[in-house]
Amino acid sequence: MSVFTHLVAELGRLLEPVLAESATAAAIVLFTVLVRLALHPLSRAGFRGATPVAGCLPLLLQLPVFFLMYQAFTSGGELLGHRLFAAPLGSRWTEALGEGGPFGAQGLVFLALFGAIAVVAAWSAVRGRRSAAAAARTAAAAAASAPKKKPAGAAALPELTAEQQEAMRKLGGVLPLLSFGTLITAAVVPLAAGLYLLTTTAWSVAERAWLEYRRARAAEQPADGGVRSTL
């Protein structure tokens, strides 16, 4: 038994008196939250722009956890017998379609999962487009207010052409849509892995929203005499 399987099984036993046969599904969500809490300092450092590597590490460090979960619910073991309501945690969407169709007992569980992932992806897309639009307005305002004449010996910053600005605007509109790729992934992996994807994606969106809120609050505070807020 792997460490992951042992931890999820123990969490499931603790939650079983309350959640019955869905306790292991809740244990997966709780385990994912614990992983993201452990990675929060790296996410915060990446948001601050401390190092380029810090922004990628949370995603990279989650990959082994995702693969362990995938293996635990595809290669056999004690976790395969657990369910989320009517759907086995090791089942896939295609298998649920063969057990009563999309509106059967198992199909409805997957539809609820897909709906939750779609809501999170839409929230991420809306926030991404707003952030891209705000960044474009800030860059345009900075370019408009910049002095036309540079001091002698100062390096001139390259100005974006109209074509480059249009390309950045289009890219800012397309990139947020990539969050819907999680929905495609959840349709082909076991239900347990889909729960992990839903939880970690929702955490990422909420975490970034919180960090942006904290940064905005810190920027609003007076330069002197106020208490400085840290992210």
Backbone as JSON, one array per atom type, in Angstrom:
{
  "sequence": "MSVFTHLVAELGRLLEPVLAESATAAAIVLFTVLVRLALHPLSRAGFRGATPVAGCLPLLLQLPVFFLMYQAFTSGGELLGHRLFAAPLGSRWTEALGEGGPFGAQGLVFLALFGAIAVVAAWSAVRGRRSAAAAARTAAAAAASAPKKKPAGAAALPELTAEQQEAMRKLGGVLPLLSFGTLITAAVVPLAAGLYLLTTTAWSVAERAWLEYRRARAAEQPADGGVRSTL",
  "N": [[0.85, -1.2, 0.0], [0.62, 2.17, -0.94], [1.89, 5.34, 0.32], [0.11, 7.37, -0.25], [-2.32, 5.96, -0.7], [-2.67, 4.89, 1.84], [-2.99, 7.22, 3.43], [-5.33, 8.37, 2.34], [-7.12, 6.29, 2.79], [-7.14, 6.22, 5.61], [-8.13, 8.79, 6.2], [-10.62, 8.49, 5.05], [-11.75, 6.57, 6.74], [-12.01, 8.05, 9.06], [-13.96, 9.88, 8.29], [-16.08, 8.29, 7.67], [-18.21, 7.67, 9.59], [-19.86, 9.9, 9.29], [-20.24, 10.41, 6.53], [-20.67, 8.0, 5.33], [-20.73, 5.74, 2.62], [-19.64, 7.55, 0.85], [-17.41, 8.57, 2.02], [-14.7, 8.16, 1.32], [-14.49, 9.6, -1.07], [-14.85, 12.19, -0.07], [-12.56, 12.21, 1.47], [-10.58, 12.32, -0.48], [-10.97, 14.89, -1.49], [-10.36, 16.36, 0.83], [-7.7, 15.57, 1.22], [-6.55, 16.69, -1.08], [-6.9, 19.41, -0.52], [-5.18, 19.64, 1.68], [-2.74, 19.16, 0.43], [-2.6, 21.4, -1.28], [-2.57, 23.43, 0.63], [-0.06, 22.98, 1.74], [1.48, 23.71, -0.42], [0.99, 26.36, -0.69], [2.8, 28.51, 0.18], [4.68, 28.46, -1.96], [3.03, 29.06, -4.12], [2.3, 31.65, -3.42], [4.77, 32.92, -3.51], [5.29, 32.65, -6.24], [3.22, 34.24, -7.27], [3.98, 36.73, -6.37], [6.12, 37.05, -7.99], [8.66, 36.34, -7.26], [10.57, 34.39, -8.07], [10.96, 32.89, -11.32], [10.78, 30.12, -11.28], [9.33, 29.52, -9.01], [6.66, 29.98, -9.64], [6.0, 27.82, -11.23], [6.49, 25.55, -9.75], [4.35, 24.69, -7.88], [2.49, 23.45, -9.65], [4.08, 21.46, -10.84], [4.84, 19.92, -8.64], [2.45, 18.8, -7.96], [1.94, 16.89, -9.85], [3.09, 14.23, -9.32], [1.35, 13.48, -7.23], [-1.13, 13.41, -8.52], [-0.68, 11.34, -10.39], [-0.22, 9.19, -8.66], [-2.75, 8.97, -7.51], [-4.24, 8.36, -9.76], [-3.13, 5.86, -10.41], [-3.8, 4.43, -8.09], [-6.53, 4.08, -8.36], [-6.87, 2.62, -10.61], [-5.28, 0.38, -10.81], [-6.12, -1.57, -9.05], [-6.85, -2.52, -5.63], [-7.64, -1.54, -2.21], [-9.11, 0.81, -2.37], [-10.71, 0.78, -4.6], [-13.23, -0.23, -4.19], [-14.82, 1.76, -3.18], [-17.26, 4.46, -3.3], [-18.78, 7.37, -4.83], [-21.69, 8.44, -3.99], [-23.7, 6.84, -6.24], [-21.74, 6.1, -8.02], [-18.79, 4.29, -8.69], [-15.52, 5.09, -7.49], [-13.43, 4.43, -9.12], [-14.46, 4.36, -11.65], [-15.16, 5.43, -15.05], [-16.38, 8.04, -17.27], [-17.28, 6.93, -19.68], [-17.88, 4.34, -18.87], [-19.94, 4.87, -17.1], [-21.88, 5.67, -18.88], [-22.62, 3.28, -19.98], [-24.03, 2.2, -17.92], [-26.81, 2.83, -17.57], [-26.9, 5.2, -18.97], [-26.45, 8.8, -19.61], [-28.17, 9.99, -17.78], [-28.54, 8.16, -15.85], [-28.04, 6.58, -12.61], [-25.25, 6.56, -12.06], [-24.37, 8.17, -14.15], [-25.48, 10.68, -13.54], [-23.92, 11.48, -11.38], [-21.44, 11.95, -12.59], [-22.23, 13.99, -14.35], [-22.83, 16.01, -12.52], [-20.27, 16.44, -11.51], [-18.96, 17.35, -13.86], [-20.46, 19.66, -14.3], [-19.75, 21.21, -12.04], [-17.0, 21.53, -12.5], [-17.14, 22.99, -14.88], [-18.3, 25.38, -13.99], [-16.25, 26.36, -12.32], [-14.22, 26.62, -14.24], [-15.37, 28.56, -15.91], [-15.49, 30.72, -14.14], [-12.74, 31.08, -13.76], [-12.03, 31.78, -16.37], [-13.41, 34.21, -16.75], [-12.22, 35.83, -14.78], [-9.61, 35.73, -15.72], [-9.78, 37.08, -18.18], [-10.58, 39.6, -17.3], [-8.32, 40.32, -15.82], [-6.4, 40.37, -17.85], [-7.42, 42.44, -19.43], [-7.26, 44.56, -17.62], [-4.48, 44.67, -17.27], [-3.72, 45.4, -19.85], [-4.88, 47.96, -20.02], [-3.44, 49.27, -18.04], [-0.84, 49.13, -19.1], [-1.21, 50.65, -21.42], [-1.87, 53.14, -20.32], [0.49, 53.7, -18.94], [2.25, 53.9, -21.08], [1.2, 56.13, -22.38], [1.58, 58.14, -20.54], [4.27, 58.28, -20.3], [7.37, 60.06, -20.58], [8.19, 61.75, -23.56], [10.75, 62.45, -24.33], [13.87, 61.04, -23.78], [16.32, 60.88, -21.19], [19.77, 61.7, -21.71], [21.8, 59.02, -22.63], [20.09, 57.11, -21.55], [18.45, 54.0, -21.81], [16.29, 53.2, -24.41], [12.99, 52.07, -24.23], [11.38, 49.48, -25.98], [8.57, 50.1, -28.02], [5.29, 48.82, -28.32], [3.83, 47.72, -31.33], [0.79, 48.39, -33.19], [-0.14, 45.99, -34.24], [1.1, 44.13, -32.55], [-0.06, 44.79, -30.1], [-2.72, 44.11, -30.67], [-2.42, 41.36, -31.06], [-1.66, 40.6, -28.47], [-4.0, 41.24, -27.13], [-5.82, 39.43, -28.24], [-4.61, 37.05, -27.44], [-4.87, 37.28, -24.72], [-7.58, 36.88, -24.53], [-7.9, 34.26, -25.34], [-6.28, 32.55, -23.75], [-7.5, 32.3, -21.1], [-9.53, 30.5, -21.72], [-8.36, 28.05, -21.77], [-8.64, 26.87, -19.36], [-10.87, 25.29, -19.5], [-9.95, 22.94, -20.42], [-9.58, 21.18, -18.34], [-12.06, 20.07, -18.01], [-12.26, 18.34, -20.18], [-10.25, 16.54, -19.54], [-11.26, 15.44, -17.16], [-13.28, 13.88, -18.19], [-12.13, 11.59, -19.14], [-10.55, 10.39, -17.25], [-10.45, 8.41, -14.17], [-13.19, 8.72, -11.77], [-12.28, 9.49, -9.23], [-9.87, 10.83, -9.82], [-10.98, 12.92, -11.23], [-12.31, 14.27, -9.19], [-10.12, 15.18, -7.75], [-9.01, 16.95, -9.66], [-11.09, 18.85, -9.87], [-11.08, 19.92, -7.25], [-8.44, 20.94, -6.92], [-8.32, 22.77, -9.02], [-10.36, 24.57, -8.38], [-9.28, 25.51, -5.99], [-6.97, 26.82, -6.96], [-8.03, 28.95, -8.49], [-9.51, 30.34, -6.53], [-7.45, 30.9, -4.73], [-5.76, 32.59, -6.21], [-7.52, 34.73, -6.62], [-7.79, 35.61, -3.99], [-5.14, 36.38, -3.39], [-4.81, 38.45, -5.23], [-6.7, 40.21, -4.24], [-5.58, 40.79, -1.71], [-3.26, 42.07, -2.55], [-4.32, 44.31, -3.84], [-5.55, 45.58, -1.64], [-3.28, 46.15, -0.14], [-2.05, 48.0, -1.83], [-3.79, 50.11, -1.64], [-3.41, 51.17, 0.85], [-2.09, 53.88, 2.85], [1.08, 55.38, 2.11], [2.72, 56.08, 4.26], [2.46, 55.72, 7.76], [0.46, 53.81, 7.78], [-0.56, 50.41, 8.33], [1.28, 47.89, 6.95], [0.25, 45.52, 4.63], [0.83, 42.12, 3.99], [1.18, 39.68, 1.4]],
  "CA": [[0.0, 0.0, 0.0], [1.41, 3.39, -1.02], [1.6, 6.34, 1.35], [-1.11, 8.07, -0.65], [-3.46, 5.08, -0.44], [-2.83, 4.77, 3.29], [-3.53, 8.47, 3.96], [-6.72, 8.53, 1.9], [-7.91, 5.29, 3.49], [-7.3, 6.63, 7.01], [-9.06, 9.92, 6.21], [-11.95, 7.96, 4.77], [-12.28, 5.92, 7.95], [-12.41, 9.1, 10.01], [-15.17, 10.55, 7.81], [-17.13, 7.31, 7.37], [-19.42, 7.78, 10.42], [-20.69, 11.02, 8.86], [-20.52, 10.41, 5.1], [-20.95, 6.63, 4.9], [-19.95, 5.21, 1.5], [-18.97, 8.64, 0.13], [-16.35, 9.11, 2.87], [-13.43, 8.17, 0.61], [-14.53, 10.73, -2.0], [-14.58, 13.38, 0.74], [-11.15, 12.14, 1.89], [-9.78, 12.78, -1.62], [-11.08, 16.36, -1.49], [-9.61, 16.86, 1.98], [-6.28, 15.35, 0.94], [-6.15, 17.69, -2.06], [-6.81, 20.69, 0.2], [-3.96, 19.6, 2.49], [-1.61, 19.32, -0.5], [-2.55, 22.79, -1.72], [-2.13, 24.24, 1.77], [1.39, 22.83, 1.86], [2.12, 24.38, -1.56], [0.6, 27.78, -0.73], [3.95, 29.44, 0.16], [5.26, 28.53, -3.3], [2.08, 29.8, -4.96], [2.39, 33.06, -3.05], [6.03, 33.43, -4.05], [5.12, 32.78, -7.68], [2.35, 35.38, -7.53], [4.78, 37.93, -6.16], [7.17, 37.14, -8.99], [9.96, 36.23, -6.61], [11.4, 33.67, -9.03], [10.14, 32.23, -12.33], [10.58, 28.72, -10.95], [8.32, 29.41, -7.95], [5.32, 29.93, -10.22], [5.77, 26.51, -11.86], [6.67, 24.45, -8.81], [3.11, 24.08, -7.37], [1.92, 22.54, -10.64], [4.97, 20.32, -11.03], [4.82, 19.08, -7.45], [1.17, 18.1, -7.89], [1.88, 15.8, -10.84], [3.22, 12.9, -8.71], [0.14, 13.17, -6.46], [-2.18, 13.05, -9.48], [-0.37, 10.03, -10.95], [-0.45, 8.21, -7.61], [-4.19, 8.8, -7.4], [-4.67, 7.65, -10.97], [-2.72, 4.47, -10.28], [-4.53, 3.79, -6.99], [-7.91, 3.77, -8.75], [-6.89, 1.88, -11.88], [-4.49, -0.86, -10.72], [-6.64, -2.43, -8.01], [-6.55, -2.12, -4.26], [-8.8, -1.4, -1.34], [-9.9, 2.02, -2.66], [-11.58, 0.6, -5.76], [-14.58, -0.59, -3.78], [-15.53, 2.91, -2.62], [-18.12, 5.15, -4.25], [-19.36, 8.69, -4.59], [-23.1, 8.13, -4.22], [-23.89, 5.58, -6.97], [-20.65, 5.87, -8.97], [-17.51, 3.85, -8.14], [-14.47, 6.09, -7.67], [-12.54, 4.01, -10.19], [-15.18, 4.31, -12.93], [-15.01, 6.54, -15.98], [-17.61, 8.54, -17.89], [-17.75, 5.96, -20.68], [-18.47, 3.22, -18.15], [-21.21, 5.33, -16.56], [-22.85, 5.7, -19.98], [-23.11, 1.92, -20.16], [-24.81, 1.81, -16.74], [-28.03, 3.64, -17.45], [-26.84, 6.4, -19.78], [-26.01, 10.01, -18.92], [-29.08, 10.36, -16.7], [-28.65, 7.08, -14.89], [-27.53, 6.9, -11.27], [-23.83, 6.9, -12.16], [-24.22, 9.29, -15.08], [-25.8, 11.94, -12.87], [-22.76, 11.86, -10.56], [-20.46, 12.55, -13.5], [-22.76, 15.27, -14.84], [-22.64, 16.99, -11.45], [-18.83, 16.76, -11.5], [-18.67, 18.18, -15.03], [-21.06, 20.98, -14.08], [-18.93, 21.95, -11.07], [-15.75, 21.91, -13.17], [-17.46, 24.04, -15.85], [-18.49, 26.62, -13.24], [-14.92, 26.83, -11.91], [-13.51, 27.05, -15.45], [-15.96, 29.83, -16.35], [-15.01, 31.73, -13.19], [-11.34, 31.33, -14.08], [-11.95, 32.49, -17.66], [-13.86, 35.59, -16.55], [-11.18, 36.53, -14.04], [-8.45, 35.87, -16.59], [-10.03, 38.15, -19.16], [-10.56, 40.88, -16.6], [-6.93, 40.63, -15.48], [-5.72, 40.73, -19.09], [-7.89, 43.77, -19.82], [-6.69, 45.53, -16.68], [-3.06, 44.8, -17.57], [-3.6, 46.15, -21.09], [-5.17, 49.36, -19.73], [-2.31, 49.8, -17.27], [0.28, 49.33, -20.01], [-1.52, 51.77, -22.31], [-1.77, 54.37, -19.53], [1.9, 53.96, -18.67], [2.88, 54.36, -22.32], [0.71, 57.47, -22.7], [2.12, 59.12, -19.59], [5.73, 58.26, -20.3], [7.94, 61.22, -21.25], [8.61, 61.49, -24.94], [12.19, 62.62, -24.46], [14.63, 60.24, -22.83], [17.58, 61.49, -20.79], [20.94, 61.24, -22.47], [22.39, 57.78, -22.13], [19.07, 56.19, -21.05], [18.07, 53.01, -22.8], [14.92, 53.38, -24.88], [12.17, 50.88, -24.15], [10.67, 49.24, -27.23], [7.13, 50.34, -27.99], [4.52, 47.81, -29.02], [3.09, 48.17, -32.49], [-0.64, 48.11, -33.13], [-0.33, 44.55, -34.48], [1.5, 43.42, -31.34], [-1.09, 45.03, -29.09], [-3.89, 43.32, -31.04], [-2.09, 39.96, -30.79], [-1.72, 40.4, -27.02], [-5.4, 41.29, -26.73], [-6.43, 38.16, -28.62], [-4.04, 36.01, -26.59], [-5.49, 37.42, -23.4], [-8.93, 36.34, -24.59], [-7.87, 32.81, -25.59], [-5.64, 31.8, -22.67], [-8.41, 31.88, -20.04], [-10.38, 29.38, -22.14], [-7.64, 26.8, -21.57], [-9.09, 26.26, -18.11], [-11.89, 24.3, -19.81], [-9.28, 21.67, -20.71], [-9.8, 20.31, -17.2], [-13.33, 19.37, -18.24], [-11.98, 17.23, -21.09], [-9.47, 15.56, -18.8], [-12.14, 14.76, -16.2], [-14.16, 12.96, -18.89], [-11.41, 10.38, -19.54], [-9.86, 9.8, -16.1], [-11.4, 7.9, -13.16], [-13.94, 9.71, -11.0], [-11.43, 9.98, -8.14], [-8.97, 11.83, -10.38], [-11.79, 14.08, -11.55], [-12.51, 15.01, -7.94], [-8.87, 15.89, -7.47], [-8.9, 18.06, -10.61], [-12.05, 19.86, -9.48], [-10.67, 20.57, -6.01], [-7.21, 21.73, -7.08], [-8.6, 23.9, -9.91], [-11.11, 25.55, -7.6], [-8.33, 26.13, -5.06], [-6.08, 27.72, -7.7], [-8.77, 30.16, -8.84], [-9.81, 31.07, -5.3], [-6.19, 31.37, -4.16], [-5.31, 33.77, -6.97], [-8.44, 35.83, -6.33], [-7.45, 36.11, -2.65], [-3.86, 37.07, -3.46], [-5.03, 39.72, -5.92], [-7.42, 41.07, -3.29], [-4.63, 41.25, -0.71], [-2.36, 43.03, -3.18], [-5.07, 45.55, -4.04], [-5.7, 46.21, -0.34], [-1.99, 46.7, 0.26], [-1.77, 49.17, -2.65], [-4.67, 51.19, -1.23], [-3.01, 51.7, 2.14], [-1.2, 55.04, 2.73], [2.51, 55.05, 2.06], [3.3, 56.21, 5.59], [1.49, 55.77, 8.85], [-0.48, 52.7, 7.72], [0.0, 49.08, 8.57], [1.52, 47.28, 5.66], [-0.29, 44.17, 4.52], [1.65, 41.22, 3.18], [0.42, 38.63, 0.73]],
  "C": [[0.88, 1.25, 0.0], [1.03, 4.34, 0.1], [0.31, 7.07, 1.03], [-2.35, 7.24, -0.32], [-3.74, 4.98, 1.05], [-3.46, 6.04, 3.87], [-5.0, 8.65, 3.59], [-7.62, 7.53, 2.62], [-8.17, 5.69, 4.94], [-8.25, 7.83, 7.12], [-10.48, 9.46, 5.95], [-12.57, 7.28, 5.98], [-12.73, 6.95, 8.98], [-13.73, 9.75, 9.61], [-16.34, 9.59, 7.61], [-18.35, 7.41, 8.28], [-20.38, 8.88, 9.96], [-21.15, 10.87, 7.41], [-20.74, 9.03, 4.51], [-20.09, 6.24, 3.7], [-19.26, 6.29, 0.67], [-17.8, 9.22, 0.92], [-15.01, 9.16, 2.14], [-13.37, 9.3, -0.41], [-14.25, 12.03, -1.26], [-13.13, 13.39, 1.21], [-10.23, 12.6, 0.77], [-9.8, 14.31, -1.68], [-10.25, 16.94, -0.35], [-8.11, 16.7, 1.77], [-5.76, 16.38, -0.05], [-5.98, 19.06, -1.41], [-5.54, 20.74, 1.03], [-2.72, 19.77, 1.61], [-1.48, 20.77, -0.94], [-2.17, 23.73, -0.6], [-0.61, 24.17, 1.93], [2.13, 23.58, 0.75], [1.81, 25.88, -1.61], [1.78, 28.74, -0.66], [4.6, 29.57, -1.21], [4.34, 29.3, -4.25], [2.16, 31.29, -4.68], [3.65, 33.68, -3.58], [5.96, 33.6, -5.57], [4.25, 33.96, -8.05], [3.11, 36.69, -7.36], [5.83, 38.12, -7.24], [8.55, 37.03, -8.4], [10.96, 35.53, -7.52], [10.5, 33.05, -10.07], [9.83, 30.79, -11.97], [9.46, 28.56, -9.92], [6.91, 29.33, -8.51], [4.98, 28.58, -10.84], [5.81, 25.36, -10.87], [5.36, 23.88, -8.27], [2.49, 23.1, -8.34], [2.77, 21.29, -10.78], [4.91, 19.36, -9.84], [3.5, 18.33, -7.28], [1.09, 16.9, -8.83], [2.09, 14.43, -10.21], [1.98, 12.5, -7.91], [-0.98, 12.73, -7.4], [-1.93, 11.65, -10.04], [-0.56, 8.92, -9.92], [-1.94, 7.92, -7.45], [-4.73, 8.02, -8.59], [-4.35, 6.17, -10.86], [-3.52, 3.74, -9.2], [-5.92, 3.36, -7.4], [-7.99, 3.09, -10.11], [-6.18, 0.53, -11.78], [-4.97, -1.8, -9.63], [-6.23, -1.95, -6.63], [-7.82, -1.87, -3.49], [-9.67, -0.18, -1.67], [-10.9, 1.82, -3.79], [-13.02, 0.28, -5.36], [-15.4, 0.57, -3.25], [-16.25, 3.68, -3.72], [-18.33, 6.6, -3.86], [-20.83, 8.57, -4.98], [-23.21, 6.81, -4.99], [-22.7, 5.21, -7.84], [-19.39, 5.39, -8.26], [-16.42, 4.88, -8.43], [-13.48, 5.71, -8.76], [-13.19, 3.98, -11.55], [-14.91, 5.56, -13.75], [-16.37, 6.9, -16.58], [-18.17, 7.54, -18.89], [-18.4, 4.75, -20.02], [-19.83, 3.62, -17.56], [-22.28, 5.37, -17.65], [-23.42, 4.31, -20.23], [-23.93, 1.41, -19.0], [-26.0, 2.74, -16.53], [-28.0, 4.93, -18.23], [-26.46, 7.63, -18.97], [-26.91, 10.42, -17.76], [-29.39, 9.19, -15.77], [-28.03, 7.49, -13.56], [-26.07, 7.3, -11.31], [-23.61, 8.1, -13.07], [-24.5, 10.63, -14.43], [-24.65, 12.41, -11.98], [-21.71, 12.53, -11.43], [-20.95, 13.88, -14.04], [-22.61, 16.36, -13.79], [-21.18, 17.41, -11.36], [-18.48, 17.68, -12.66], [-19.25, 19.58, -14.86], [-20.24, 21.82, -13.12], [-17.62, 22.41, -11.7], [-16.01, 23.05, -14.17], [-17.66, 25.38, -15.16], [-17.15, 27.21, -12.82], [-14.14, 27.35, -13.11], [-14.05, 28.38, -15.96], [-15.52, 30.97, -15.44], [-13.57, 32.1, -13.48], [-11.2, 32.12, -15.37], [-12.35, 33.95, -17.51], [-12.79, 36.4, -15.82], [-9.93, 36.73, -14.89], [-8.6, 36.98, -17.6], [-10.02, 39.52, -18.5], [-9.13, 41.29, -16.25], [-6.15, 41.06, -16.72], [-6.13, 42.13, -19.55], [-7.32, 44.85, -18.92], [-5.21, 45.75, -16.95], [-2.84, 45.61, -18.85], [-3.88, 47.64, -20.85], [-4.02, 50.01, -18.96], [-1.12, 50.08, -18.17], [0.04, 50.51, -20.94], [-1.4, 53.1, -21.57], [-0.32, 54.72, -19.24], [2.62, 54.47, -19.91], [2.46, 55.78, -22.66], [1.32, 58.53, -21.79], [3.64, 59.16, -19.56], [6.26, 59.48, -21.03], [8.44, 60.85, -22.64], [10.11, 61.56, -25.11], [12.89, 61.83, -23.37], [15.89, 60.99, -22.44], [18.74, 60.91, -21.59], [21.52, 60.0, -21.83], [21.38, 56.77, -21.62], [18.67, 55.24, -22.17], [16.6, 53.19, -23.16], [14.17, 52.06, -24.82], [11.42, 50.68, -25.46], [9.18, 49.45, -27.07], [6.43, 49.27, -28.82], [3.79, 48.42, -30.2], [1.62, 47.83, -32.32], [-0.92, 46.63, -33.34], [0.03, 43.74, -33.24], [0.47, 43.59, -30.23], [-2.35, 44.22, -29.39], [-3.65, 41.84, -30.77], [-2.15, 39.66, -29.3], [-3.16, 40.4, -26.52], [-6.09, 39.97, -27.05], [-5.92, 37.02, -27.75], [-4.64, 36.06, -25.2], [-6.91, 36.9, -23.38], [-8.97, 34.83, -24.75], [-7.33, 32.04, -24.4], [-6.59, 31.41, -21.55], [-9.29, 30.7, -20.41], [-9.69, 28.04, -21.95], [-8.06, 26.11, -20.28], [-10.18, 25.21, -18.35], [-11.28, 22.96, -20.23], [-9.42, 20.68, -19.56], [-11.06, 19.49, -17.37], [-13.11, 18.17, -19.16], [-11.21, 16.13, -20.37], [-10.35, 14.76, -17.85], [-13.04, 13.74, -16.88], [-13.47, 11.65, -19.24], [-10.67, 9.72, -18.38], [-10.89, 9.23, -15.12], [-12.04, 9.03, -12.36], [-13.1, 10.3, -9.88], [-10.47, 11.05, -8.63], [-9.73, 13.09, -10.77], [-12.1, 14.92, -10.32], [-11.27, 15.8, -7.56], [-8.73, 17.11, -8.37], [-9.85, 19.19, -10.23], [-11.56, 20.63, -8.26], [-9.45, 21.45, -6.22], [-7.43, 22.91, -8.01], [-9.37, 24.99, -9.17], [-10.19, 26.26, -6.6], [-7.46, 27.16, -5.78], [-6.78, 29.03, -8.02], [-9.05, 31.0, -7.6], [-8.54, 31.65, -4.67], [-5.69, 32.62, -4.89], [-6.21, 34.97, -6.72], [-8.11, 36.45, -4.96], [-6.14, 36.89, -2.68], [-4.0, 38.42, -4.18], [-5.76, 40.71, -5.02], [-6.46, 41.64, -2.25], [-3.67, 42.28, -1.3], [-3.05, 44.36, -3.41], [-5.26, 46.3, -2.73], [-4.4, 46.84, 0.12], [-1.65, 47.96, -0.53], [-2.62, 50.37, -2.23], [-4.25, 51.83, 0.08], [-2.06, 52.89, 1.94], [0.26, 54.63, 2.8], [3.17, 55.15, 3.41], [2.19, 56.28, 6.63], [0.51, 54.64, 8.85], [0.24, 51.4, 8.01], [0.13, 48.37, 7.25], [1.01, 45.85, 5.67], [0.59, 43.35, 3.6], [0.79, 40.15, 2.58], [0.66, 37.3, 1.41]]
}
